[in-house]
PDB file of C-alpha atoms and ligand atoms in Angstrom:
ATOM      1  CA  MET A   1       0.000   0.000   0.000  1.00 53.00           C
ATOM      2  CA  ASP A   2       1.136   3.548  -0.811  1.00 64.00           C
ATOM      3  CA  SER A   3       2.860   5.012   2.257  1.00 68.00           C
ATOM      4  CA  THR A   4       2.184   8.578   1.044  1.00 92.00           C
ATOM      5  CA  LEU A   5      -1.517   8.146   1.836  1.00 97.00           C
ATOM      6  CA  THR A   6      -2.969   9.652   5.042  1.00 98.00           C
ATOM      7  CA  PRO A   7      -4.513   7.219   7.565  1.00 98.00           C
ATOM      8  CA  ASP A   8      -8.043   8.035   6.303  1.00 98.00           C
ATOM      9  CA  GLU A   9      -6.953   7.567   2.691  1.00 98.00           C
ATOM     10  CA  ARG A  10      -5.339   4.259   3.570  1.00 98.00           C
ATOM     11  CA  ARG A  11      -8.574   3.112   5.195  1.00 98.00           C
ATOM     12  CA  ALA A  12     -10.586   4.234   2.171  1.00 98.00           C
ATOM     13  CA  ALA A  13      -8.171   2.436  -0.147  1.00 98.00           C
ATOM     14  CA  SER A  14      -8.372  -0.803   1.845  1.00 98.00           C
ATOM     15  CA  HIS A  15     -11.867  -1.593   0.517  1.00 97.00           C
ATOM     16  CA  PRO A  16     -12.750   0.825  -2.275  1.00 98.00           C
ATOM     17  CA  PRO A  17     -15.942   0.607  -4.337  1.00 98.00           C
ATOM     18  CA  ARG A  18     -15.100  -0.808  -7.740  1.00 98.00           C
ATOM     19  CA  HIS A  19     -17.252   1.742  -9.575  1.00 98.00           C
ATOM     20  CA  VAL A  20     -18.115   5.249  -8.362  1.00 99.00           C
ATOM     21  CA  ALA A  21     -20.594   7.403 -10.300  1.00 99.00           C
ATOM     22  CA  ILE A  22     -20.925  11.121  -9.568  1.00 99.00           C
ATOM     23  CA  ILE A  23     -23.610  13.700 -10.343  1.00 99.00           C
ATOM     24  CA  MET A  24     -21.370  16.758 -10.324  1.00 98.00           C
ATOM     25  CA  ASP A  25     -23.848  19.451  -9.317  1.00 98.00           C
ATOM     26  CA  GLY A  26     -23.627  22.956  -7.889  1.00 98.00           C
ATOM     27  CA  ASN A  27     -21.177  24.833 -10.137  1.00 98.00           C
ATOM     28  CA  GLY A  28     -23.764  27.580 -10.725  1.00 98.00           C
ATOM     29  CA  ARG A  29     -24.649  28.019  -7.050  1.00 98.00           C
ATOM     30  CA  TRP A  30     -20.983  28.024  -6.054  1.00 98.00           C
ATOM     31  CA  ALA A  31     -20.375  30.840  -8.551  1.00 98.00           C
ATOM     32  CA  ALA A  32     -23.526  32.820  -7.672  1.00 98.00           C
ATOM     33  CA  GLU A  33     -22.617  32.859  -3.985  1.00 98.00           C
ATOM     34  CA  ARG A  34     -19.319  34.455  -4.887  1.00 98.00           C
ATOM     35  CA  GLY A  35     -20.686  36.930  -7.431  1.00 98.00           C
ATOM     36  CA  PHE A  36     -18.996  35.052 -10.289  1.00 98.00           C
ATOM     37  CA  SER A  37     -20.475  33.993 -13.639  1.00 98.00           C
ATOM     38  CA  ARG A  38     -21.838  30.448 -13.913  1.00 98.00           C
ATOM     39  CA  ILE A  39     -19.111  29.787 -16.460  1.00 98.00           C
ATOM     40  CA  ARG A  40     -16.446  30.561 -13.876  1.00 98.00           C
ATOM     41  CA  GLY A  41     -18.213  27.992 -11.695  1.00 98.00           C
ATOM     42  CA  HIS A  42     -17.839  25.382 -14.436  1.00 98.00           C
ATOM     43  CA  ARG A  43     -14.133  26.225 -14.777  1.00 98.00           C
ATOM     44  CA  ALA A  44     -13.681  25.701 -11.033  1.00 98.00           C
ATOM     45  CA  GLY A  45     -15.612  22.428 -11.395  1.00 98.00           C
ATOM     46  CA  ALA A  46     -13.062  21.241 -13.947  1.00 98.00           C
ATOM     47  CA  GLU A  47     -10.370  21.538 -11.255  1.00 98.00           C
ATOM     48  CA  SER A  48     -12.397  19.208  -9.047  1.00 98.00           C
ATOM     49  CA  ILE A  49     -12.620  16.722 -11.912  1.00 98.00           C
ATOM     50  CA  ARG A  50      -8.838  16.670 -12.234  1.00 98.00           C
ATOM     51  CA  GLU A  51      -8.387  16.096  -8.502  1.00 98.00           C
ATOM     52  CA  ILE A  52     -11.091  13.433  -8.170  1.00 98.00           C
ATOM     53  CA  VAL A  53      -9.840  11.468 -11.190  1.00 98.00           C
ATOM     54  CA  ARG A  54      -6.351  11.355  -9.714  1.00 98.00           C
ATOM     55  CA  SER A  55      -7.614  10.488  -6.255  1.00 98.00           C
ATOM     56  CA  ALA A  56      -9.931   7.746  -7.512  1.00 98.00           C
ATOM     57  CA  GLY A  57      -7.037   6.041  -9.288  1.00 98.00           C
ATOM     58  CA  GLU A  58      -4.750   6.339  -6.261  1.00 98.00           C
ATOM     59  CA  LEU A  59      -7.400   4.939  -3.908  1.00 98.00           C
ATOM     60  CA  GLY A  60      -8.016   1.840  -6.019  1.00 98.00           C
ATOM     61  CA  VAL A  61     -11.342   2.705  -7.674  1.00 98.00           C
ATOM     62  CA  ARG A  62     -11.479   0.930 -11.059  1.00 98.00           C
ATOM     63  CA  TYR A  63     -14.313   2.835 -12.778  1.00 99.00           C
ATOM     64  CA  LEU A  64     -15.349   6.464 -12.321  1.00 99.00           C
ATOM     65  CA  THR A  65     -18.398   7.774 -14.187  1.00 99.00           C
ATOM     66  CA  LEU A  66     -18.932  11.540 -14.201  1.00 99.00           C
ATOM     67  CA  TYR A  67     -22.215  13.155 -15.257  1.00 99.00           C
ATOM     68  CA  ALA A  68     -20.871  16.115 -17.206  1.00 98.00           C
ATOM     69  CA  PHE A  69     -23.757  17.126 -19.501  1.00 98.00           C
ATOM     70  CA  SER A  70     -27.302  15.809 -19.641  1.00 98.00           C
ATOM     71  CA  VAL A  71     -29.692  15.590 -22.599  1.00 98.00           C
ATOM     72  CA  ASP A  72     -31.699  18.305 -20.833  1.00 98.00           C
ATOM     73  CA  ASN A  73     -28.767  20.684 -20.314  1.00 98.00           C
ATOM     74  CA  TRP A  74     -29.224  21.940 -23.934  1.00 98.00           C
ATOM     75  CA  LYS A  75     -32.139  23.956 -22.506  1.00 98.00           C
ATOM     76  CA  ARG A  76     -29.642  26.266 -20.794  1.00 98.00           C
ATOM     77  CA  PRO A  77     -28.652  29.624 -22.347  1.00 98.00           C
ATOM     78  CA  THR A  78     -26.585  29.207 -25.538  1.00 98.00           C
ATOM     79  CA  ARG A  79     -23.636  31.031 -23.982  1.00 98.00           C
ATOM     80  CA  GLU A  80     -23.459  28.563 -21.112  1.00 98.00           C
ATOM     81  CA  VAL A  81     -23.834  25.532 -23.389  1.00 98.00           C
ATOM     82  CA  SER A  82     -21.086  26.777 -25.748  1.00 98.00           C
ATOM     83  CA  ALA A  83     -18.810  27.506 -22.817  1.00 98.00           C
ATOM     84  CA  LEU A  84     -19.338  23.986 -21.454  1.00 98.00           C
ATOM     85  CA  MET A  85     -18.517  22.436 -24.830  1.00 98.00           C
ATOM     86  CA  ARG A  86     -15.374  24.566 -25.167  1.00 98.00           C
ATOM     87  CA  LEU A  87     -14.411  23.682 -21.619  1.00 98.00           C
ATOM     88  CA  LEU A  88     -14.699  19.998 -22.475  1.00 98.00           C
ATOM     89  CA  ALA A  89     -12.286  20.309 -25.409  1.00 97.00           C
ATOM     90  CA  THR A  90      -9.839  22.441 -23.380  1.00 97.00           C
ATOM     91  CA  PHE A  91     -10.029  20.081 -20.435  1.00 98.00           C
ATOM     92  CA  LEU A  92      -9.252  17.063 -22.592  1.00 98.00           C
ATOM     93  CA  SER A  93      -6.257  18.636 -24.292  1.00 97.00           C
ATOM     94  CA  ARG A  94      -4.895  19.955 -20.995  1.00 97.00           C
ATOM     95  CA  GLU A  95      -5.412  16.732 -19.098  1.00 98.00           C
ATOM     96  CA  GLU A  96      -4.358  14.173 -21.688  1.00 98.00           C
ATOM     97  CA  ALA A  97      -0.725  13.998 -20.554  1.00 98.00           C
ATOM     98  CA  GLY A  98      -1.811  13.500 -16.933  1.00 98.00           C
ATOM     99  CA  LEU A  99      -4.314  10.822 -17.893  1.00 98.00           C
ATOM    100  CA  GLN A 100      -1.614   8.980 -19.836  1.00 98.00           C
ATOM    101  CA  LYS A 101       0.877   9.294 -16.979  1.00 98.00           C
ATOM    102  CA  ASN A 102      -1.633   7.794 -14.546  1.00 98.00           C
ATOM    103  CA  GLY A 103      -2.702   5.013 -16.903  1.00 98.00           C
ATOM    104  CA  VAL A 104      -6.288   6.283 -17.184  1.00 98.00           C
ATOM    105  CA  ARG A 105      -8.470   4.930 -19.967  1.00 98.00           C
ATOM    106  CA  LEU A 106     -11.159   7.332 -21.187  1.00 98.00           C
ATOM    107  CA  ARG A 107     -14.623   6.288 -22.351  1.00 98.00           C
ATOM    108  CA  ALA A 108     -17.805   8.224 -23.033  1.00 98.00           C
ATOM    109  CA  ILE A 109     -21.483   7.399 -22.678  1.00 98.00           C
ATOM    110  CA  GLY A 110     -24.458   9.325 -24.043  1.00 98.00           C
ATOM    111  CA  ARG A 111     -25.531  10.420 -27.501  1.00 98.00           C
ATOM    112  CA  ILE A 112     -22.027  11.439 -28.510  1.00 98.00           C
ATOM    113  CA  ASP A 113     -23.069  12.063 -32.142  1.00 98.00           C
ATOM    114  CA  GLY A 114     -25.140  14.988 -30.888  1.00 98.00           C
ATOM    115  CA  LEU A 115     -22.102  16.888 -29.531  1.00 98.00           C
ATOM    116  CA  PRO A 116     -20.459  19.701 -31.536  1.00 98.00           C
ATOM    117  CA  ARG A 117     -17.768  18.532 -33.953  1.00 97.00           C
ATOM    118  CA  GLU A 118     -14.791  19.966 -32.002  1.00 96.00           C
ATOM    119  CA  ALA A 119     -15.920  18.339 -28.764  1.00 97.00           C
ATOM    120  CA  ARG A 120     -16.458  15.027 -30.546  1.00 98.00           C
ATOM    121  CA  ALA A 121     -13.020  15.193 -32.175  1.00 97.00           C
ATOM    122  CA  ALA A 122     -11.253  15.999 -28.906  1.00 97.00           C
ATOM    123  CA  LEU A 123     -13.098  13.202 -27.137  1.00 98.00           C
ATOM    124  CA  GLY A 124     -12.524  10.629 -29.886  1.00 98.00           C
ATOM    125  CA  GLY A 125      -8.804  11.421 -29.963  1.00 98.00           C
ATOM    126  CA  VAL A 126      -8.227  10.947 -26.243  1.00 98.00           C
ATOM    127  CA  ILE A 127     -10.414   7.825 -26.137  1.00 98.00           C
ATOM    128  CA  ALA A 128      -8.377   6.252 -28.946  1.00 98.00           C
ATOM    129  CA  ARG A 129      -5.018   7.255 -27.489  1.00 98.00           C
ATOM    130  CA  THR A 130      -5.820   5.984 -23.976  1.00 98.00           C
ATOM    131  CA  ALA A 131      -7.561   2.775 -25.099  1.00 98.00           C
ATOM    132  CA  GLY A 132      -4.565   0.611 -24.126  1.00 98.00           C
ATOM    133  CA  ASN A 133      -4.248   1.983 -20.576  1.00 98.00           C
ATOM    134  CA  THR A 134      -4.996  -0.407 -17.741  1.00 98.00           C
ATOM    135  CA  GLY A 135      -5.535   1.905 -14.739  1.00 98.00           C
ATOM    136  CA  LEU A 136      -8.759   3.710 -13.819  1.00 98.00           C
ATOM    137  CA  THR A 137     -11.473   3.744 -16.486  1.00 98.00           C
ATOM    138  CA  LEU A 138     -12.887   7.281 -16.606  1.00 98.00           C
ATOM    139  CA  ILE A 139     -16.332   7.421 -18.174  1.00 99.00           C
ATOM    140  CA  LEU A 140     -17.703  10.834 -19.145  1.00 98.00           C
ATOM    141  CA  ALA A 141     -21.485  11.012 -19.478  1.00 99.00           C
ATOM    142  CA  LEU A 142     -22.095  13.615 -22.191  1.00 98.00           C
ATOM    143  CA  ASN A 143     -25.418  14.414 -23.838  1.00 98.00           C
ATOM    144  CA  TYR A 144     -26.488  11.586 -21.560  1.00 99.00           C
ATOM    145  CA  GLY A 145     -29.933  10.635 -20.277  1.00 98.00           C
ATOM    146  CA  GLY A 146     -30.923   7.356 -18.652  1.00 98.00           C
ATOM    147  CA  ARG A 147     -34.218   7.240 -20.516  1.00 98.00           C
ATOM    148  CA  SER A 148     -32.670   7.979 -23.910  1.00 98.00           C
ATOM    149  CA  GLU A 149     -30.064   5.287 -23.278  1.00 98.00           C
ATOM    150  CA  ILE A 150     -32.783   2.721 -22.510  1.00 98.00           C
ATOM    151  CA  THR A 151     -34.806   3.922 -25.503  1.00 98.00           C
ATOM    152  CA  ASP A 152     -31.797   3.421 -27.789  1.00 98.00           C
ATOM    153  CA  ALA A 153     -31.283  -0.092 -26.401  1.00 98.00           C
ATOM    154  CA  VAL A 154     -34.956  -0.988 -27.004  1.00 98.00           C
ATOM    155  CA  ARG A 155     -34.691   0.310 -30.573  1.00 98.00           C
ATOM    156  CA  ALA A 156     -31.578  -1.792 -31.213  1.00 98.00           C
ATOM    157  CA  LEU A 157     -33.303  -4.898 -29.849  1.00 98.00           C
ATOM    158  CA  CYS A 158     -36.444  -4.260 -31.942  1.00 98.00           C
ATOM    159  CA  LEU A 159     -34.299  -3.921 -35.043  1.00 98.00           C
ATOM    160  CA  LYS A 160     -32.619  -7.261 -34.347  1.00 98.00           C
ATOM    161  CA  SER A 161     -36.000  -8.841 -33.762  1.00 98.00           C
ATOM    162  CA  ALA A 162     -37.384  -7.445 -37.029  1.00 97.00           C
ATOM    163  CA  ARG A 163     -34.392  -8.934 -38.850  1.00 98.00           C
ATOM    164  CA  GLY A 164     -35.133 -12.304 -37.291  1.00 97.00           C
ATOM    165  CA  GLU A 165     -31.885 -12.242 -35.240  1.00 97.00           C
ATOM    166  CA  LEU A 166     -33.686 -12.315 -31.886  1.00 97.00           C
ATOM    167  CA  ARG A 167     -36.794 -13.807 -30.292  1.00 96.00           C
ATOM    168  CA  ALA A 168     -38.784 -11.888 -27.647  1.00 95.00           C
ATOM    169  CA  GLU A 169     -38.359 -14.716 -25.135  1.00 97.00           C
ATOM    170  CA  ASP A 170     -34.553 -14.436 -25.424  1.00 96.00           C
ATOM    171  CA  VAL A 171     -34.552 -10.890 -24.056  1.00 98.00           C
ATOM    172  CA  ASP A 172     -33.255 -10.890 -20.495  1.00 98.00           C
ATOM    173  CA  GLU A 173     -31.567  -8.403 -18.157  1.00 98.00           C
ATOM    174  CA  GLU A 174     -28.093  -9.283 -19.384  1.00 98.00           C
ATOM    175  CA  MET A 175     -29.082  -8.662 -22.968  1.00 98.00           C
ATOM    176  CA  ILE A 176     -30.537  -5.281 -22.090  1.00 98.00           C
ATOM    177  CA  SER A 177     -27.385  -4.352 -20.139  1.00 98.00           C
ATOM    178  CA  ALA A 178     -25.293  -5.390 -23.139  1.00 98.00           C
ATOM    179  CA  HIS A 179     -27.201  -2.949 -25.351  1.00 98.00           C
ATOM    180  CA  LEU A 180     -26.708   0.050 -23.073  1.00 98.00           C
ATOM    181  CA  ASN A 181     -23.816   2.508 -23.531  1.00 98.00           C
ATOM    182  CA  THR A 182     -22.291   1.003 -20.386  1.00 98.00           C
ATOM    183  CA  ALA A 183     -21.991  -2.502 -21.880  1.00 98.00           C
ATOM    184  CA  GLY A 184     -19.098  -4.346 -20.247  1.00 98.00           C
ATOM    185  CA  ILE A 185     -18.813  -1.892 -17.341  1.00 98.00           C
ATOM    186  CA  PRO A 186     -19.875  -3.226 -13.907  1.00 98.00           C
ATOM    187  CA  ASP A 187     -22.787  -1.385 -12.272  1.00 98.00           C
ATOM    188  CA  PRO A 188     -21.856   1.492  -9.918  1.00 98.00           C
ATOM    189  CA  ASP A 189     -21.385   0.517  -6.272  1.00 98.00           C
ATOM    190  CA  LEU A 190     -21.552   4.092  -5.017  1.00 98.00           C
ATOM    191  CA  LEU A 191     -23.468   7.058  -6.438  1.00 98.00           C
ATOM    192  CA  ILE A 192     -22.422  10.483  -5.160  1.00 99.00           C
ATOM    193  CA  ARG A 193     -24.407  13.676  -5.726  1.00 99.00           C
ATOM    194  CA  THR A 194     -22.935  17.009  -4.699  1.00 98.00           C
ATOM    195  CA  SER A 195     -24.800  20.194  -3.678  1.00 98.00           C
ATOM    196  CA  GLY A 196     -27.584  18.475  -1.800  1.00 98.00           C
ATOM    197  CA  GLU A 197     -30.383  17.714  -4.261  1.00 98.00           C
ATOM    198  CA  MET A 198     -32.091  14.396  -3.495  1.00 98.00           C
ATOM    199  CA  ARG A 199     -32.760  13.393  -7.084  1.00 98.00           C
ATOM    200  CA  LEU A 200     -31.251  11.361  -9.891  1.00 98.00           C
ATOM    201  CA  SER A 201     -31.836  13.788 -12.781  1.00 98.00           C
ATOM    202  CA  ASN A 202     -32.066  10.942 -15.321  1.00 98.00           C
ATOM    203  CA  PHE A 203     -28.635   9.459 -14.516  1.00 98.00           C
ATOM    204  CA  LEU A 204     -27.866   5.737 -15.023  1.00 98.00           C
ATOM    205  CA  LEU A 205     -31.438   4.698 -14.225  1.00 98.00           C
ATOM    206  CA  TRP A 206     -30.906   1.040 -15.096  1.00 98.00           C
ATOM    207  CA  GLN A 207     -27.413   0.643 -13.676  1.00 98.00           C
ATOM    208  CA  ILE A 208     -27.883   2.064 -10.158  1.00 98.00           C
ATOM    209  CA  SER A 209     -30.462  -0.506  -9.002  1.00 97.00           C
ATOM    210  CA  TYR A 210     -28.343  -1.497  -6.009  1.00 97.00           C
ATOM    211  CA  ALA A 211     -25.873   1.390  -5.779  1.00 98.00           C
ATOM    212  CA  GLU A 212     -25.306   2.993  -2.377  1.00 98.00           C
ATOM    213  CA  LEU A 213     -26.331   6.664  -2.425  1.00 98.00           C
ATOM    214  CA  TYR A 214     -24.273   9.468  -0.916  1.00 98.00           C
ATOM    215  CA  VAL A 215     -25.557  13.042  -1.095  1.00 98.00           C
ATOM    216  CA  THR A 216     -23.402  15.863   0.230  1.00 98.00           C
ATOM    217  CA  PRO A 217     -24.314  19.566   0.500  1.00 98.00           C
ATOM    218  CA  VAL A 218     -20.818  20.493  -0.738  1.00 98.00           C
ATOM    219  CA  TYR A 219     -20.864  22.205  -4.162  1.00 99.00           C
ATOM    220  CA  TRP A 220     -18.928  20.396  -6.886  1.00 99.00           C
ATOM    221  CA  PRO A 221     -16.115  23.016  -7.170  1.00 98.00           C
ATOM    222  CA  GLU A 222     -15.410  22.395  -3.473  1.00 98.00           C
ATOM    223  CA  PHE A 223     -15.686  18.616  -3.643  1.00 98.00           C
ATOM    224  CA  ARG A 224     -12.034  17.646  -3.503  1.00 98.00           C
ATOM    225  CA  ARG A 225      -9.898  14.725  -2.354  1.00 98.00           C
ATOM    226  CA  ALA A 226     -10.827  14.956   1.361  1.00 98.00           C
ATOM    227  CA  GLU A 227     -14.584  14.964   0.545  1.00 98.00           C
ATOM    228  CA  PHE A 228     -14.127  12.031  -1.818  1.00 98.00           C
ATOM    229  CA  VAL A 229     -12.291  10.067   0.881  1.00 98.00           C
ATOM    230  CA  GLN A 230     -15.167  10.769   3.318  1.00 98.00           C
ATOM    231  CA  ALA A 231     -17.643   9.399   0.760  1.00 98.00           C
ATOM    232  CA  LEU A 232     -15.575   6.209   0.363  1.00 98.00           C
ATOM    233  CA  LEU A 233     -15.339   5.786   4.143  1.00 98.00           C
ATOM    234  CA  ASP A 234     -19.104   6.256   4.475  1.00 98.00           C
ATOM    235  CA  TYR A 235     -19.576   3.601   1.776  1.00 98.00           C
ATOM    236  CA  GLN A 236     -17.574   1.147   3.897  1.00 97.00           C
ATOM    237  CA  THR A 237     -20.150   1.443   6.686  1.00 96.00           C
ATOM    238  CA  ARG A 238     -23.009   0.346   4.427  1.00 95.00           C
ATOM    239  CA  GLU A 239     -24.448  -3.144   4.583  1.00 92.00           C
ATOM    240  CA  ARG A 240     -25.229  -4.183   1.030  1.00 90.00           C
ATOM    241  CA  ARG A 241     -27.981  -6.776   0.794  1.00 90.00           C
ATOM    242  CA  PHE A 242     -29.040  -7.118  -2.843  1.00 93.00           C
ATOM    243  CA  GLY A 243     -32.470  -8.233  -1.677  1.00 93.00           C
ATOM    244  CA  CYS A 244     -31.256 -10.797   0.885  1.00 93.00           C
ATOM    245  CA  SER A 245     -32.448 -10.672   4.512  1.00 90.00           C
ATOM    246  CA  SER A 246     -28.932  -9.934   5.750  1.00 87.00           C
ATOM    247  CA  ALA A 247     -25.614  -8.855   4.319  1.00 85.00           C
ATOM    248  CA  ASN A 248     -24.322 -11.389   1.862  1.00 67.00           C
ATOM    249  CA  PRO A 249     -20.624 -10.780   1.276  1.00 58.00           C
ATOM    250  CA  ALA A 250     -20.547 -13.358  -1.508  1.00 53.00           C
ATOM    251  CA  ARG A 251     -22.620 -11.029  -3.644  1.00 51.00           C
ATOM    252  CA  GLN A 252     -20.715  -7.860  -2.819  1.00 50.00           C
ATOM    253  CA  GLY A 253     -19.422  -6.213  -5.933  1.00 47.00           C
ATOM    254  CA  ARG A 254     -21.460  -8.450  -8.181  1.00 43.00           C
ATOM    255  CA  GLN A 255     -21.953  -7.262 -11.749  1.00 42.00           C
TER     256      GLN A 255
HETATM  257  C1  IPE B   1     -23.449  21.111 -12.613  1.00 85.83           C
HETATM  258  O1  IPE B   1     -23.613  22.362 -12.039  1.00 85.83           O
HETATM  259  C2  IPE B   1     -22.773  21.180 -13.963  1.00 85.83           C
HETATM  260  C3  IPE B   1     -23.640  20.866 -15.099  1.00 85.83           C
HETATM  261  C4  IPE B   1     -24.877  20.475 -15.042  1.00 85.83           C
HETATM  262  C5  IPE B   1     -23.030  20.989 -16.404  1.00 85.83           C
HETATM  263  P1  IPE B   1     -24.883  23.248 -12.357  1.00 85.83           P
HETATM  264  O2  IPE B   1     -24.558  24.135 -13.523  1.00 85.83           O
HETATM  265  O3  IPE B   1     -26.100  22.422 -12.540  1.00 85.83           O
HETATM  266  O4  IPE B   1     -24.980  24.112 -11.050  1.00 85.83           O
HETATM  267  P2  IPE B   1     -26.292  24.542 -10.244  1.00 85.83           P
HETATM  268  O5  IPE B   1     -27.087  23.308 -10.013  1.00 85.83           O
HETATM  269  O6  IPE B   1     -27.011  25.527 -11.100  1.00 85.83           O
HETATM  270  O7  IPE B   1     -25.771  25.133  -8.983  1.00 85.83           O
HETATM  271  C1  IPE B   2     -27.588  16.964 -13.450  1.00 85.83           C
HETATM  272  O1  IPE B   2     -27.570  18.233 -12.933  1.00 85.83           O
HETATM  273  C2  IPE B   2     -26.768  16.926 -14.703  1.00 85.83           C
HETATM  274  C3  IPE B   2     -25.334  17.038 -14.522  1.00 85.83           C
HETATM  275  C4  IPE B   2     -24.703  17.077 -13.371  1.00 85.83           C
HETATM  276  C5  IPE B   2     -24.570  17.076 -15.739  1.00 85.83           C
HETATM  277  P1  IPE B   2     -28.679  19.303 -13.294  1.00 85.83           P
HETATM  278  O2  IPE B   2     -28.304  20.531 -12.527  1.00 85.83           O
HETATM  279  O3  IPE B   2     -28.806  19.460 -14.756  1.00 85.83           O
HETATM  280  O4  IPE B   2     -30.004  18.622 -12.729  1.00 85.83           O
HETATM  281  P2  IPE B   2     -31.309  19.264 -12.142  1.00 85.83           P
HETATM  282  O5  IPE B   2     -31.794  20.261 -13.157  1.00 85.83           O
HETATM  283  O6  IPE B   2     -30.933  19.923 -10.865  1.00 85.83           O
HETATM  284  O7  IPE B   2     -32.258  18.109 -11.935  1.00 85.83           O
HETATM  285 MG1   MG B   3     -27.547  21.768 -11.250  1.00 85.83          MG
END
């Protein structure tokens, strides 16, 4: 174990969740409270992303999914949407060296075709160039919605059925999972939402069936390594049951 870790970090790293998903919320409120523009809040949020990605890898988390832009976020003012898309491209080019150094593999979920060309190009480039890395898998949810993801999966299955490649009675949960954007990625063990809202906002509706929920009032730009460690320690106190009448360690971390 890494001796540079603090005692709390060492405890968190002793039994980390395999997959952490985060609804990164509160950039706007963080900025408003300081008299800054919302866009400045998003820039500060990007710093938290850098720190949490590094921390997740160092603490032994294998998959980190970050909700960065929802299918409904297009309803925001054009200036804010454009700034977020530019920020994505800048973030990727600035962070690529660090991701490579730490062995991070980048993936994306969501309707990626619907993103502006520059954002898509930046994303595609880093995904391709980090595909061989074997450390943390970082999954960015972009133009993502849980319902649209399920809708797309149903459409794909219907198409296969119409072509005679599939019978209705063959459809099971595994097949549905395999047709989601998250195919091959284990379900999240821990779902974190920052800035206090007690809602899912259309995030990973299928995949979080048995995820442990952790909501903190801290705004995303202030959610840094110490807050992340607290979330992992809180996760360790949870008794996961998966429908059994008592904790069943054999099923912990099941897919
Ligand atoms: C989360 O912060 C970032 C995105 C949704 C892109 P918000 O922008 O939603 O911040 P609040 O919720 O208005 O404070
Ligand atoms: C969820 O946050 C989406 C992201 C974090 C990208 P929102 O701020 O868009 O969600 P609501 O509007 O509070 O439900
Ligand atoms: Mg919000």
